[in-house]
Amino acid sequence: MFRRIGNTVVRHPVWTIVAWLIAAVAIVATAPSLPSNSDESSFLPKSYESIKAADLQQKAFPSAFTPSAIALYQRTDGGKLTAADQKDVARITTELGGKHIDQVQKVVPGRPSKDGRYDLTLVQMDSKNAGQPKQADAAKVLRDDVKALAKGTHLDVKLGGSAAQALDQQDSSKRGQALIGIGTFVIILVTLLIIFRAPILAVLPLVLIGLVSAIANGLIAYATKLFDLQANSSISSILIVVLFGVGTDYFLFLMFRYRERLRAGDEPKQAMVNAVARVGEAIASAAGAVIIAFLALVLSTLGFLKQMGPALAIAVGATLVAGLTLIPAVVSLIGPKVFWPSKSWQKEPENARFAALGRGVRRRPALTAALSGLVLLALSVGVFDFHATFDLASGSMPKTKESMVVQDQMQKAYSAGAAAPTDVYLSSTDGKPLDKADFGTYARELGAVDGVASARMTQLNQNGSTADFTVTLKYEASTDEAIDTVGRVRDVAHADAPDGTEAVVGGMSSIYKDINTAVNHDYKTVFPVAAVLIMVILGLLLRSVVAPWYLIASVGLGFGATLGATVWIFQEGQGHSGLMFMLPVIMYLFVVAIGTDYNILMIARLREEAREGRDPREAAGMALRHAGPTVAAAGFILAATFATMMLAGNSLLTEMGFAVSFGIAVAAFVMAMFFTPSLTALIGHAAWWPGHGDRSEVATAGAGIGAQGSSPDPGTGRDSVAHDSAGRRN
């Protein structure tokens, strides 16, 4: 199949390129916009209690005041607010309400802080559009207007709240994407220049993958709209590194093979056909593992991850198709001039360093496996100290953003939980009015819960069948203490609800509590499903039942080492209270799926060496010698591109960038180069049971190869026919 694809593309390169350009123009021109949603509640299914509470609030209290934006005032000299300052605050509040800004439904005064240094203006927006771009636009207008109204006074005013956080998140995301994009381009450009010493080869993947990126983003927008998925601005940043990092990996696999075929004496166009025919299976298998792992996120209960899975799968799918069609078409048109001005492509390198590493693995596989395994186990110890944080807004932008400054100042000036109180909605089961005599006792029981600062009944709906009890916690909404407290509030609210009533608990802490539950569900569902599906791909590729087990186990060990190292760096080293809640899921999928790619390359090369008649230890050494350079180059580029996410300036992408780049480095430079080949050497022929693919062609290899061409090596593009019996290249 891959030979047919190569023949078609090389025979009609111009039409292949034209087809890609037409597809790009059509998709980009017609694709819908991809809005960003920063409302955490929209990521949860309606079956969770916090979402039931939000729905009940909409029905029972449609006009209830829930501020989407908060203007925080303080004197420019930091002193207490004077009577004149209070008049200015009142004037600004009134004039702001009179501007009738789009999405703004109500503007009301807040209450001063206990120390008299702060005051508030509360702005209610249309709840139907919570987290949507139009409310971020409204927050921009509000921020500009409130600052303009405060000019000439002694007041310093800042705008916070969910709408302002959405605005700041958008701005932060744009800056982060720009930095990530520039960093990714520079890393790929410089690394490819070092590897090939050819400017055309260094620039070519950036141009071609840029075209693929435009198509992938359009397809993702279509899928998001078609399946009504949630979007988040962080996905765009992740897409950049996935497309360019993975795309460059596939570009490298193809170019290493193309170079090999030219060295073997193939005519340039035939060299590309042979390259696609022989590397196609490796690229398709590697991409298949990544796509399946990403699609496993569809099983997540979180809308954010549900959208991320298909989006990343579409991106990798587009990159796979480009790797088998667009890149071969363009390179076949250019021919060997693609390597200009370097002459080094015409001769086989010695690979002395990798040959030495290969000899070390061959001589001491047990020691190599033990040492590399111990390193991974030692790093994995940090997993036991992992803690999760759930504030997606503050995690996706720097603390210096205005809305984050407001959040921090409010926590200090008011009760820590005052900015996001918890609501207990008590409703009669028969729809009749509640007995008000029970309200006082119920409020006292809620207020007595450990971690609650105060609780009171604040409003009744029109027919008196639902009451809202506002519970203020002692802790900021996203902290572990607040989440634990809201769990206790739920227990009391349910257990002590008067006869004939039922209670649901809402608010941000309740949402975070449910997100925690959802993530724990995902750990038990997404992880094993992804692992099983990747094992199936490995089994089909290697025709083995044994090898997939220790390969996936080794990648799982790499995941543990990566998470442990991330915990030590950010929690222990930098003093973070925890890591972003979705990090282990994302890390697992990236490290397991992409880490498997390098195992696929190395184990396939090892099998080829074994089929040449080498014993397991010698085959492992030769595999490292010949596949090592490709794994090293691809692993370095991919790890470095993911590391550019650390330039975004927010904790979510910084943690994600470090974790994934570290995990890929571990997968490439520890697992694929040492742990996997040494373990395979120790297991020996049993690794290929029941097919024994390592020796099935030993007796007939000469005849088979002479008739059909050499067996493929997905990693380096070297052919088994090019080896003599001593393992040297002719």
XYZ file of C-alpha atoms in Angstrom:
730
model
C 0.000 0.000 0.000
C 2.724 2.476 0.934
C 4.619 1.729 -2.265
C 1.495 2.534 -4.271
C 1.134 5.821 -2.386
C 4.780 6.652 -3.071
C 4.464 5.813 -6.762
C 1.345 7.956 -7.181
C 2.759 10.956 -5.352
C 6.147 10.906 -7.068
C 4.549 10.375 -10.471
C 2.170 13.327 -9.979
C 3.942 15.696 -7.572
C 2.488 18.912 -9.017
C -1.093 17.663 -8.805
C -0.460 16.467 -5.242
C 0.787 19.918 -4.211
C -2.096 21.653 -6.036
C -4.611 19.400 -4.253
C -3.134 20.387 -0.884
C -3.241 24.090 -1.747
C -6.862 23.887 -2.915
C -7.815 22.018 0.255
C -6.043 24.618 2.388
C -7.798 27.574 0.735
C -11.218 25.912 0.846
C -10.965 24.785 4.478
C -9.438 27.986 5.849
C -11.927 30.196 3.986
C -15.011 28.322 5.153
C -14.030 27.076 8.632
C -16.010 28.553 11.557
C -14.228 30.491 14.276
C -13.003 28.544 17.295
C -14.211 30.395 20.406
C -12.476 30.024 23.734
C -14.453 29.073 26.813
C -12.981 29.798 30.244
C -16.086 28.807 32.230
C -15.018 25.724 34.197
C -18.624 24.628 34.778
C -19.125 24.119 31.045
C -16.524 21.340 31.109
C -18.703 19.098 33.320
C -21.678 16.902 32.361
C -25.121 17.850 33.672
C -25.201 14.815 35.986
C -22.819 16.451 38.481
C -24.281 18.198 41.517
C -22.633 21.566 40.847
C -24.216 21.665 37.386
C -27.620 20.642 38.772
C -27.294 23.510 41.235
C -26.462 25.956 38.435
C -29.502 24.802 36.439
C -31.724 25.133 39.502
C -30.414 28.646 40.101
C -31.367 29.629 36.558
C -34.913 28.335 37.032
C -35.572 29.442 40.611
C -33.674 32.738 40.580
C -33.458 33.906 36.947
C -32.787 37.471 38.052
C -30.369 36.536 40.835
C -27.310 38.717 40.958
C -24.103 36.876 40.127
C -21.243 39.255 39.316
C -19.306 38.473 36.151
C -16.973 41.433 36.668
C -15.761 43.172 39.825
C -14.198 46.641 39.948
C -11.892 46.881 42.961
C -11.056 50.375 44.277
C -8.260 51.483 46.571
C -6.487 54.782 47.165
C -3.380 55.436 45.115
C -1.448 56.043 48.369
C -2.695 52.776 49.895
C -4.520 54.477 52.766
C -8.111 54.115 53.953
C -10.874 55.374 51.676
C -12.189 58.819 52.658
C -15.772 60.084 52.435
C -14.838 61.846 49.176
C -13.428 58.590 47.830
C -16.681 56.802 48.711
C -18.623 59.463 46.776
C -16.346 58.928 43.777
C -16.953 55.175 43.961
C -20.727 55.732 44.055
C -20.534 58.148 41.111
C -18.425 55.784 39.022
C -20.828 52.915 39.755
C -23.840 54.986 38.680
C -22.207 56.334 35.515
C -20.902 52.893 34.568
C -24.427 51.491 34.771
C -25.701 54.341 32.600
C -23.422 53.397 29.701
C -25.558 50.315 28.826
C -22.574 48.251 27.693
C -23.371 45.133 25.652
C -23.858 41.997 27.828
C -24.076 44.119 31.014
C -27.428 43.646 32.759
C -26.865 45.335 36.092
C -24.218 47.443 37.872
C -24.536 47.728 41.663
C -22.301 48.898 44.520
C -20.487 46.308 46.588
C -19.469 46.608 50.202
C -16.289 48.120 51.642
C -13.656 45.848 53.163
C -13.432 45.609 56.951
C -10.182 47.570 57.020
C -11.767 50.392 54.992
C -9.084 50.326 52.289
C -11.097 48.712 49.496
C -14.522 49.038 47.862
C -16.290 47.277 45.018
C -18.566 47.734 42.028
C -20.309 44.511 40.968
C -21.315 43.940 37.343
C -23.816 41.276 36.279
C -23.738 39.953 32.705
C -25.973 37.648 30.676
C -25.399 34.214 32.220
C -26.208 32.454 28.925
C -22.934 33.729 27.472
C -20.690 32.985 30.469
C -17.138 32.300 29.359
C -17.799 33.339 25.752
C -15.715 35.866 23.751
C -18.470 38.506 23.745
C -18.227 38.799 27.536
C -14.459 39.186 27.279
C -15.129 42.027 24.820
C -17.556 43.573 27.316
C -14.893 43.296 30.038
C -12.451 45.234 27.833
C -14.980 48.060 27.433
C -15.724 47.990 31.181
C -12.039 48.116 32.077
C -11.400 51.082 29.797
C -14.526 52.943 30.963
C -14.039 52.442 34.701
C -10.427 53.641 34.484
C -11.512 56.676 32.482
C -14.208 57.501 35.059
C -11.639 57.254 37.881
C -9.297 59.789 36.285
C -8.869 62.927 38.352
C -9.620 61.088 41.617
C -7.350 59.542 44.241
C -8.627 56.081 43.310
C -6.790 53.234 41.655
C -9.285 50.834 40.080
C -8.749 47.360 38.624
C -11.258 45.029 36.945
C -11.457 41.369 37.924
C -14.054 38.622 37.922
C -14.726 35.797 35.431
C -15.285 38.055 32.394
C -12.059 39.964 33.050
C -10.235 36.657 33.535
C -11.506 35.500 30.129
C -10.158 38.731 28.586
C -6.760 38.385 30.261
C -6.635 34.706 29.347
C -7.148 35.578 25.678
C -4.387 38.196 25.765
C -2.044 35.837 27.589
C -2.837 33.060 25.130
C -2.006 35.251 22.121
C 1.326 36.272 23.647
C 2.069 32.689 24.629
C 1.234 31.383 21.163
C 3.539 33.949 19.571
C 6.438 33.014 21.859
C 5.809 29.292 21.427
C 5.578 29.667 17.651
C 8.824 31.649 17.398
C 10.636 29.289 19.781
C 9.423 26.222 17.880
C 10.516 27.650 14.512
C 13.971 28.596 15.778
C 14.589 25.198 17.405
C 13.512 23.232 14.332
C 15.441 25.496 11.961
C 18.682 25.416 13.927
C 18.551 21.680 14.682
C 17.856 20.691 11.076
C 20.671 22.970 9.894
C 23.041 21.184 12.275
C 21.846 17.722 11.208
C 21.737 18.176 7.424
C 23.789 21.393 6.854
C 21.229 22.240 4.164
C 19.140 25.428 4.380
C 16.409 24.098 2.081
C 15.904 21.054 4.316
C 15.821 23.272 7.394
C 13.147 25.619 6.027
C 11.058 23.073 4.102
C 9.312 21.372 7.054
C 8.387 24.736 8.562
C 6.692 25.831 5.336
C 4.938 22.523 4.680
C 3.822 21.948 8.260
C 2.610 25.553 8.366
C 0.268 24.660 5.490
C -0.831 21.498 7.308
C -1.410 23.567 10.449
C -3.869 25.844 8.641
C -5.800 22.840 7.325
C -5.766 21.076 10.707
C -7.072 24.140 12.541
C -9.902 24.454 10.045
C -10.839 20.779 10.403
C -10.719 21.109 14.179
C -13.066 24.105 14.044
C -15.476 22.096 11.891
C -15.356 19.140 14.293
C -15.817 21.403 17.333
C -18.934 22.962 15.816
C -20.327 19.701 14.405
C -20.062 17.763 17.668
C -20.749 20.762 19.942
C -17.452 20.393 21.775
C -15.939 22.872 24.231
C -12.931 24.950 23.239
C -10.160 26.482 25.299
C -7.437 28.907 24.288
C -4.690 26.631 25.665
C -5.458 24.078 22.924
C -4.099 26.409 20.223
C -0.730 26.582 21.985
C -0.598 22.799 22.336
C -1.517 22.365 18.660
C 1.480 24.427 17.556
C 3.985 22.125 19.214
C 2.111 18.937 18.294
C 1.933 19.860 14.610
C 5.472 21.137 14.246
C 7.084 18.709 16.683
C 5.417 15.518 15.441
C 5.482 16.757 11.834
C 9.236 17.314 12.005
C 9.652 13.817 13.458
C 7.887 12.288 10.456
C 9.861 14.556 8.121
C 13.081 13.259 9.683
C 12.026 9.613 9.356
C 11.326 10.144 5.649
C 14.458 12.181 4.888
C 16.775 9.746 6.667
C 15.303 6.961 4.524
C 15.458 9.048 1.324
C 19.114 9.843 1.987
C 19.842 6.159 2.531
C 18.257 5.158 -0.754
C 20.292 7.793 -2.602
C 23.455 6.460 -0.952
C 22.465 2.970 -2.050
C 22.464 4.200 -5.671
C 18.730 4.618 -6.341
C 17.656 7.111 -8.992
C 16.256 10.189 -7.116
C 12.558 9.660 -7.852
C 12.808 5.919 -7.223
C 14.646 6.701 -3.984
C 11.625 8.649 -2.783
C 9.220 5.877 -3.821
C 11.315 3.353 -1.897
C 11.536 5.726 1.069
C 7.756 6.060 1.296
C 7.288 2.322 0.755
C 9.640 1.399 3.569
C 9.162 4.150 6.118
C 5.407 4.418 5.581
C 4.565 1.571 7.951
C 6.654 3.097 10.731
C 5.126 6.559 10.309
C 1.612 5.122 10.097
C 2.135 2.916 13.169
C 3.649 5.761 15.175
C 0.869 8.149 14.154
C -1.745 5.476 14.810
C -0.531 5.040 18.383
C -0.658 8.793 18.972
C -4.097 9.219 17.345
C -5.631 6.344 19.306
C -4.196 7.661 22.565
C -5.613 11.118 21.877
C -9.011 9.725 20.865
C -9.143 7.915 24.205
C -9.785 11.372 25.695
C -13.296 11.157 24.223
C -14.020 8.900 27.208
C -13.207 11.768 29.570
C -16.049 13.391 31.489
C -14.428 16.826 31.140
C -15.437 18.913 28.129
C -11.957 20.449 27.914
C -10.299 17.053 27.468
C -13.123 15.749 25.264
C -12.376 18.557 22.825
C -8.614 18.270 23.118
C -8.571 14.568 22.189
C -10.265 14.824 18.764
C -8.459 18.119 18.045
C -5.015 16.616 18.575
C -6.009 13.418 16.747
C -7.085 15.489 13.719
C -3.784 17.401 13.853
C -1.703 14.209 13.922
C -3.890 12.640 11.206
C -3.318 15.623 8.918
C 0.415 15.455 9.666
C 0.467 11.735 8.811
C -1.199 12.301 5.436
C 1.218 15.147 4.704
C 4.177 12.958 5.643
C 3.107 10.332 3.106
C 2.008 12.678 0.290
C 2.882 16.384 0.486
C 6.456 16.067 1.767
C 7.426 13.298 -0.726
C 5.867 15.280 -3.593
C 7.794 18.460 -2.814
C 11.108 16.697 -2.131
C 10.809 14.574 -5.305
C 10.438 17.777 -7.343
C 13.551 19.299 -5.788
C 15.569 16.083 -5.869
C 19.038 15.728 -4.309
C 19.457 19.511 -4.501
C 17.417 19.566 -1.300
C 20.699 18.687 0.481
C 22.616 21.627 -1.068
C 25.305 22.783 -0.354
C 26.308 19.864 1.892
C 28.122 16.876 0.358
C 27.980 14.762 3.516
C 24.722 13.104 2.439
C 26.643 11.177 -0.247
C 28.575 9.040 2.239
C 27.586 6.902 5.189
C 28.642 8.357 8.604
C 30.563 6.250 11.060
C 28.124 6.825 13.975
C 31.056 6.066 16.286
C 29.340 7.272 19.457
C 26.243 5.217 18.854
C 28.358 2.244 17.858
C 30.126 2.511 21.230
C 26.784 2.718 23.043
C 25.591 -0.282 21.072
C 28.646 -2.286 22.127
C 27.929 -1.378 25.758
C 24.343 -2.633 25.516
C 25.479 -5.812 23.747
C 28.104 -6.644 26.385
C 26.130 -5.763 29.528
C 22.379 -5.786 28.792
C 21.455 -6.740 32.369
C 23.488 -3.890 33.859
C 22.098 -1.423 31.283
C 18.514 -2.474 31.931
C 19.008 -2.345 35.708
C 20.651 1.090 35.762
C 18.161 2.718 33.381
C 15.269 1.075 35.224
C 16.553 2.274 38.609
C 16.817 5.852 37.335
C 13.176 5.724 36.211
C 12.049 4.141 39.486
C 13.909 6.724 41.568
C 12.255 9.595 39.718
C 8.851 7.902 40.032
C 8.941 8.220 43.826
C 7.810 11.848 43.475
C 4.407 10.676 42.215
C 3.304 9.997 45.795
C 3.558 13.720 46.643
C 1.354 14.830 43.737
C -1.381 17.372 44.525
C -3.844 18.881 42.034
C -5.019 22.474 41.667
C -8.269 23.314 39.895
C -8.223 27.039 39.137
C -7.955 26.863 35.349
C -8.198 30.635 34.936
C -5.233 31.541 37.137
C -3.298 28.557 35.866
C -3.558 29.736 32.264
C -2.196 33.271 32.756
C 0.542 35.011 34.745
C -0.203 36.254 38.269
C 0.641 39.773 37.098
C -2.484 40.003 34.918
C -4.982 42.543 36.255
C -7.764 40.050 36.983
C -5.321 37.873 38.940
C -4.147 40.888 40.945
C -7.777 41.658 41.800
C -8.355 38.049 42.870
C -5.304 38.086 45.158
C -6.169 41.484 46.681
C -9.771 40.459 47.327
C -8.626 37.330 49.138
C -6.566 39.502 51.477
C -9.097 42.321 51.905
C -12.229 40.194 52.282
C -12.936 36.667 53.501
C -10.933 34.295 51.288
C -14.140 32.631 50.075
C -16.131 35.852 49.674
C -15.197 36.288 46.013
C -16.789 32.934 45.139
C -19.304 31.874 47.823
C -20.944 28.461 47.930
C -24.729 28.265 47.485
C -26.964 25.597 49.000
C -30.340 25.432 47.232
C -33.050 23.855 49.376
C -36.199 22.864 47.455
C -39.460 21.183 48.429
C -39.958 17.866 46.687
C -43.656 18.536 45.981
C -43.258 22.114 44.717
C -45.147 23.604 47.692
C -43.756 26.525 49.774
C -41.026 25.675 52.257
C -41.560 25.983 56.005
C -39.597 29.118 56.933
C -39.378 27.940 60.541
C -36.705 25.458 59.450
C -34.441 28.072 57.869
C -32.693 29.256 61.022
C -31.786 25.760 62.204
C -30.656 24.695 58.733
C -28.449 27.783 58.333
C -26.853 27.169 61.755
C -26.098 23.557 60.823
C -24.430 24.687 57.600
C -22.513 27.408 59.431
C -21.203 24.891 61.962
C -19.384 22.871 59.306
C -15.623 22.924 59.797
C -14.111 25.406 57.311
C -17.269 27.551 56.917
C -17.012 31.241 57.878
C -20.734 32.023 57.724
C -24.045 30.727 56.362
C -27.375 32.513 55.948
C -30.568 32.277 53.949
C -30.390 35.050 51.322
C -33.389 34.637 49.027
C -36.565 32.709 48.210
C -37.975 32.138 44.754
C -41.398 33.595 43.840
C -43.548 30.678 45.034
C -41.361 29.967 48.061
C -40.443 26.440 46.968
C -36.662 27.033 46.749
C -34.401 28.860 49.197
C -30.832 29.985 48.588
C -28.448 29.637 51.538
C -25.188 31.519 50.900
C -22.261 29.758 52.565
C -18.976 31.676 52.774
C -15.921 29.465 53.200
C -12.768 30.363 55.070
C -10.656 29.430 52.059
C -10.207 30.580 48.468
C -12.483 28.573 46.157
C -9.845 26.538 44.314
C -7.771 25.413 47.328
C -7.707 21.852 48.630
C -9.145 23.122 51.930
C -12.133 24.711 50.161
C -12.794 21.561 48.130
C -12.654 19.411 51.264
C -14.935 21.873 53.059
C -17.540 21.876 50.303
C -17.589 18.086 50.520
C -18.502 18.378 54.204
C -21.086 21.064 53.359
C -22.682 18.650 50.892
C -22.865 15.913 53.513
C -24.589 18.198 56.015
C -26.828 19.833 53.389
C -28.123 16.456 52.242
C -28.348 14.754 55.641
C -29.940 17.652 57.546
C -32.376 18.821 54.870
C -35.869 19.045 56.463
C -38.420 16.346 55.629
C -39.989 16.843 52.230
C -37.004 18.789 50.873
C -33.834 18.100 48.962
C -30.641 20.133 48.669
C -28.003 20.686 45.977
C -24.743 22.567 46.498
C -23.360 24.928 43.852
C -20.624 27.525 43.462
C -17.019 27.395 42.247
C -15.730 25.154 45.047
C -18.519 22.713 44.258
C -17.519 22.799 40.583
C -13.886 22.111 41.487
C -15.017 19.260 43.712
C -16.840 17.698 40.762
C -13.885 18.304 38.434
C -11.745 16.376 40.923
C -14.241 13.509 40.821
C -14.293 13.619 37.015
C -10.489 13.548 36.765
C -10.318 10.533 39.085
C -12.856 8.841 36.806
C -10.655 9.633 33.812
C -7.612 8.108 35.499
C -9.502 4.826 35.815
C -10.963 4.948 32.287
C -8.767 6.852 29.853
C -5.425 5.479 31.067
C -6.161 1.752 30.679
C -8.118 2.175 27.426
C -5.270 4.133 25.819
C -2.720 1.579 27.048
C -4.704 -1.388 25.695
C -5.223 0.229 22.284
C -1.541 1.125 21.971
C -0.644 -2.443 22.914
C -2.904 -3.706 20.118
C -1.045 -1.514 17.609
C 2.304 -2.764 18.913
C 1.102 -6.367 18.717
C -0.060 -5.957 15.108
C 3.160 -4.215 14.075
C 5.537 -6.642 15.791
C 3.379 -9.780 15.389
C 4.127 -10.509 19.027
C 2.168 -10.988 22.245
C 5.134 -10.644 24.604
C 6.877 -7.484 23.355
C 3.867 -5.117 23.723
C 3.623 -5.923 27.434
C 7.111 -4.868 28.424
C 7.151 -2.016 25.907
C 4.006 -0.434 27.363
C 5.265 -1.194 30.887
C 8.519 0.630 30.129
C 6.629 3.634 28.763
C 4.400 3.588 31.846
C 7.538 3.657 33.978
C 8.661 6.653 31.949
C 5.347 8.335 32.735
C 5.879 7.772 36.457
C 9.402 9.191 36.244
C 8.127 12.234 34.371
C 5.308 12.992 36.805
C 7.638 12.448 39.760
C 10.248 14.837 38.343
C 7.545 17.443 37.630
C 6.280 17.203 41.208
C 9.785 17.702 42.579
C 10.541 20.649 40.290
C 7.298 22.609 40.711
C 5.845 21.521 44.064
C 8.992 20.947 46.049
C 11.408 23.210 44.176
C 9.196 26.197 43.294
C 6.694 25.851 46.115
C 3.557 25.426 43.983
C 0.586 24.219 46.018
C -0.051 21.609 43.330
C 0.008 20.856 39.612
C -2.868 21.638 37.240
C -5.522 18.966 37.590
C -5.480 17.749 33.964
C -1.682 17.506 33.740
C -1.342 13.765 34.527
C -3.945 12.858 31.875
C -2.293 14.997 29.194
C 1.178 13.875 30.245
C 0.161 10.223 30.170
C -1.173 10.471 26.646
C 1.761 12.464 25.257
C 4.464 10.465 26.987
C 2.862 7.060 26.409
C 1.784 7.706 22.814
C 4.798 9.628 21.563
C 7.215 7.660 23.733
C 5.919 4.527 22.045
C 6.998 6.007 18.681
C 10.650 5.775 19.613
C 10.208 2.291 21.020
C 8.590 1.311 17.711
C 11.580 2.663 15.758
C 14.137 0.912 17.947
C 12.365 -2.422 18.307
C 11.644 -2.611 14.559
C 15.313 -2.016 13.825
C 16.275 -4.615 16.409
C 13.966 -7.148 14.762
C 15.559 -6.443 11.381
C 19.028 -7.011 12.789
C 17.869 -10.277 14.359
C 16.447 -11.406 11.028
C 19.947 -10.993 9.598
C 20.951 -13.907 11.795
C 22.391 -12.011 14.751
C 21.815 -13.226 18.277
C 19.599 -11.046 20.518
C 22.476 -9.182 22.184
C 24.275 -8.398 18.952
C 20.992 -7.337 17.342
C 20.342 -4.914 20.207
C 23.807 -3.378 19.826
C 23.467 -2.974 16.074
C 19.967 -1.507 16.434
C 21.287 1.167 18.755
C 24.181 1.898 16.418
C 21.989 2.441 13.364
C 18.653 3.684 14.767
C 20.202 5.743 17.565
C 20.952 8.857 15.473
C 17.357 9.080 14.219
C 15.855 8.593 17.661
C 18.262 11.153 19.137
C 17.520 13.771 16.476
C 13.759 13.256 16.545
C 13.607 13.084 20.338
C 15.668 16.243 20.775
C 13.550 18.272 18.339
C 10.242 17.084 19.793
C 11.351 17.607 23.403
C 12.724 21.052 22.585
C 9.548 22.128 20.784
C 7.394 21.101 23.724
C 9.787 22.943 26.024
C 8.889 26.181 24.188
C 5.514 26.009 25.979
C 7.403 27.149 29.066
C 7.795 30.540 27.352
C 4.034 31.189 27.613
C 4.396 32.652 31.109
C 1.578 30.752 32.839
C 1.700 27.793 35.173
C -0.496 25.492 33.059
C 1.660 25.639 29.926
C 4.914 25.891 31.901
C 4.145 22.705 33.806
C 2.858 20.994 30.674
C 5.857 22.083 28.598
C 8.367 20.831 31.144
C 6.534 17.577 31.823
C 5.994 16.560 28.195
C 9.487 17.605 27.023
C 11.072 15.772 29.965
C 8.921 12.718 29.261
C 9.879 12.669 25.586
C 13.562 13.042 26.490
C 13.218 10.091 28.866
C 11.410 8.080 26.180
C 14.056 8.787 23.541
C 17.303 8.856 25.512
C 16.600 6.370 28.310
C 13.868 3.968 27.253
C 14.373 3.656 23.474
C 18.178 3.736 23.591
C 18.906 1.679 26.683
C 16.006 0.154 28.584
C 14.045 -1.344 25.661
C 16.941 -2.807 23.613
C 18.715 -4.187 26.683
C 15.504 -5.747 28.004
C 14.773 -7.251 24.577
C 18.293 -8.655 24.469
C 17.779 -10.284 27.883
C 14.401 -11.782 26.980
C 15.844 -13.069 23.715
C 13.776 -14.970 21.156
C 10.850 -15.218 23.586
C 10.201 -11.503 23.048
C 8.751 -12.322 19.619
C 6.440 -15.137 20.717
C 4.287 -16.594 19.207
C 5.472 -15.468 15.768
C 9.230 -15.485 16.425
C 9.486 -12.675 13.901
C 13.145 -12.181 14.716
C 14.208 -15.425 13.041
C 11.398 -16.381 10.700
C 13.296 -15.185 7.633
C 16.842 -16.206 8.569
C 16.893 -19.266 6.396
C 15.236 -17.637 3.419
C 16.336 -14.034 3.826
C 18.748 -14.160 0.903
C 16.162 -15.390 -1.574
C 13.393 -13.204 -0.241
C 15.469 -10.065 -0.185
C 16.928 -10.726 -3.577
C 13.457 -10.979 -5.044
C 11.634 -8.282 -3.160
C 14.214 -5.783 -1.888
C 15.501 -5.299 1.593
C 13.307 -5.374 4.647
C 12.303 -1.979 5.931
C 13.888 -0.101 8.778
C 11.548 2.615 9.960
C 14.164 4.352 12.018
C 17.204 5.033 9.881
C 16.454 4.072 6.351
C 19.190 1.395 6.210
C 18.570 -1.811 4.321
C 19.330 -5.282 5.529
C 20.780 -6.105 2.098
C 23.410 -3.450 2.711
C 24.934 -5.421 5.607
C 27.486 -8.123 5.227
C 27.592 -11.098 7.556
C 29.832 -9.257 9.990
C 27.335 -6.431 10.404
C 29.433 -3.867 8.481
C 28.013 -1.715 5.719
C 29.220 -2.229 2.130
